[in-house]
Each structure stands twice: as structure tokens, then as C-alpha cells.
Amino acid sequence: MQFTVKLEESDKGGYTVQCLELPAAISEGETKEDALENIKGAIQLVPEV
């Protein structure tokens, strides 16, 4: 399954990423690559509705 994510640079450094289809799935990372890898785990932790 594919999801759309929103990646933003944080004011404090690093990146924040949120899954648009699952708003509860939010993650962070020091680099874009880290943030995108971390969101995969966050998506898996959100219970299906």
C-alpha cells in the first residue's frame, strides 16, 4: 500500500514527516532519508480504522 507523506524542515534542525492519509502517523529524523525511513514504522503502528 502506498501513502502520501508531507516532509518539512524543522526550525530546530532535522525534518518532520506526516502521513496525509493517517494523520496520527508522524515521525522525525536528522536527515530527509532518516525521516522518510522512520515514517514507515510510524505508519505500521497506527491501528487500521
mmCIF file of C-alpha atoms in Angstrom:
data_model
loop_
_atom_site.group_PDB
_atom_site.id
_atom_site.type_symbol
_atom_site.label_atom_id
_atom_site.label_comp_id
_atom_site.label_asym_id
_atom_site.label_seq_id
_atom_site.Cartn_x
_atom_site.Cartn_y
_atom_site.Cartn_z
ATOM 1 C CA MET A 1 0.000 0.000 0.000
ATOM 2 C CA GLN A 2 1.295 3.472 -0.835
ATOM 3 C CA PHE A 3 0.815 6.592 1.251
ATOM 4 C CA THR A 4 1.364 10.297 0.656
ATOM 5 C CA VAL A 5 3.668 12.000 3.152
ATOM 6 C CA LYS A 6 4.432 15.638 3.909
ATOM 7 C CA LEU A 7 8.096 16.344 4.713
ATOM 8 C CA GLU A 8 9.030 19.637 6.393
ATOM 9 C CA GLU A 9 12.321 21.016 7.638
ATOM 10 C CA SER A 10 12.143 21.724 11.373
ATOM 11 C CA ASP A 11 13.067 25.135 12.795
ATOM 12 C CA LYS A 12 15.272 23.343 15.334
ATOM 13 C CA GLY A 13 17.048 21.247 12.704
ATOM 14 C CA GLY A 14 16.124 17.916 11.211
ATOM 15 C CA TYR A 15 12.890 17.011 9.487
ATOM 16 C CA THR A 16 9.316 16.174 10.424
ATOM 17 C CA VAL A 17 7.202 13.898 8.251
ATOM 18 C CA GLN A 18 3.474 13.138 8.447
ATOM 19 C CA CYS A 19 1.345 10.652 6.542
ATOM 20 C CA LEU A 20 -1.571 12.544 4.978
ATOM 21 C CA GLU A 21 -3.885 9.513 4.930
ATOM 22 C CA LEU A 22 -3.062 8.640 8.569
ATOM 23 C CA PRO A 23 -2.695 11.949 10.468
ATOM 24 C CA ALA A 24 -1.642 10.116 13.648
ATOM 25 C CA ALA A 25 1.458 8.817 11.834
ATOM 26 C CA ILE A 26 4.120 11.452 12.475
ATOM 27 C CA SER A 27 7.867 10.979 12.723
ATOM 28 C CA GLU A 28 11.150 12.868 12.661
ATOM 29 C CA GLY A 29 14.716 12.415 11.528
ATOM 30 C CA GLU A 30 18.009 14.265 11.415
ATOM 31 C CA THR A 31 18.070 13.926 7.616
ATOM 32 C CA LYS A 32 15.356 13.624 4.977
ATOM 33 C CA GLU A 33 16.331 9.995 4.496
ATOM 34 C CA ASP A 34 16.074 9.259 8.239
ATOM 35 C CA ALA A 35 12.665 10.920 8.486
ATOM 36 C CA LEU A 36 11.318 9.005 5.490
ATOM 37 C CA GLU A 37 12.624 5.716 6.890
ATOM 38 C CA ASN A 38 11.153 6.465 10.339
ATOM 39 C CA ILE A 39 7.668 7.236 8.986
ATOM 40 C CA LYS A 40 7.423 3.659 7.711
ATOM 41 C CA GLY A 41 7.471 2.405 11.294
ATOM 42 C CA ALA A 42 5.021 5.065 12.444
ATOM 43 C CA ILE A 43 2.561 4.057 9.712
ATOM 44 C CA GLN A 44 2.736 0.425 10.847
ATOM 45 C CA LEU A 45 1.949 1.440 14.443
ATOM 46 C CA VAL A 46 -1.269 3.302 13.599
ATOM 47 C CA PRO A 47 -4.238 0.943 14.053
ATOM 48 C CA GLU A 48 -6.400 0.428 10.989
ATOM 49 C CA VAL A 49 -9.833 2.002 11.267
#
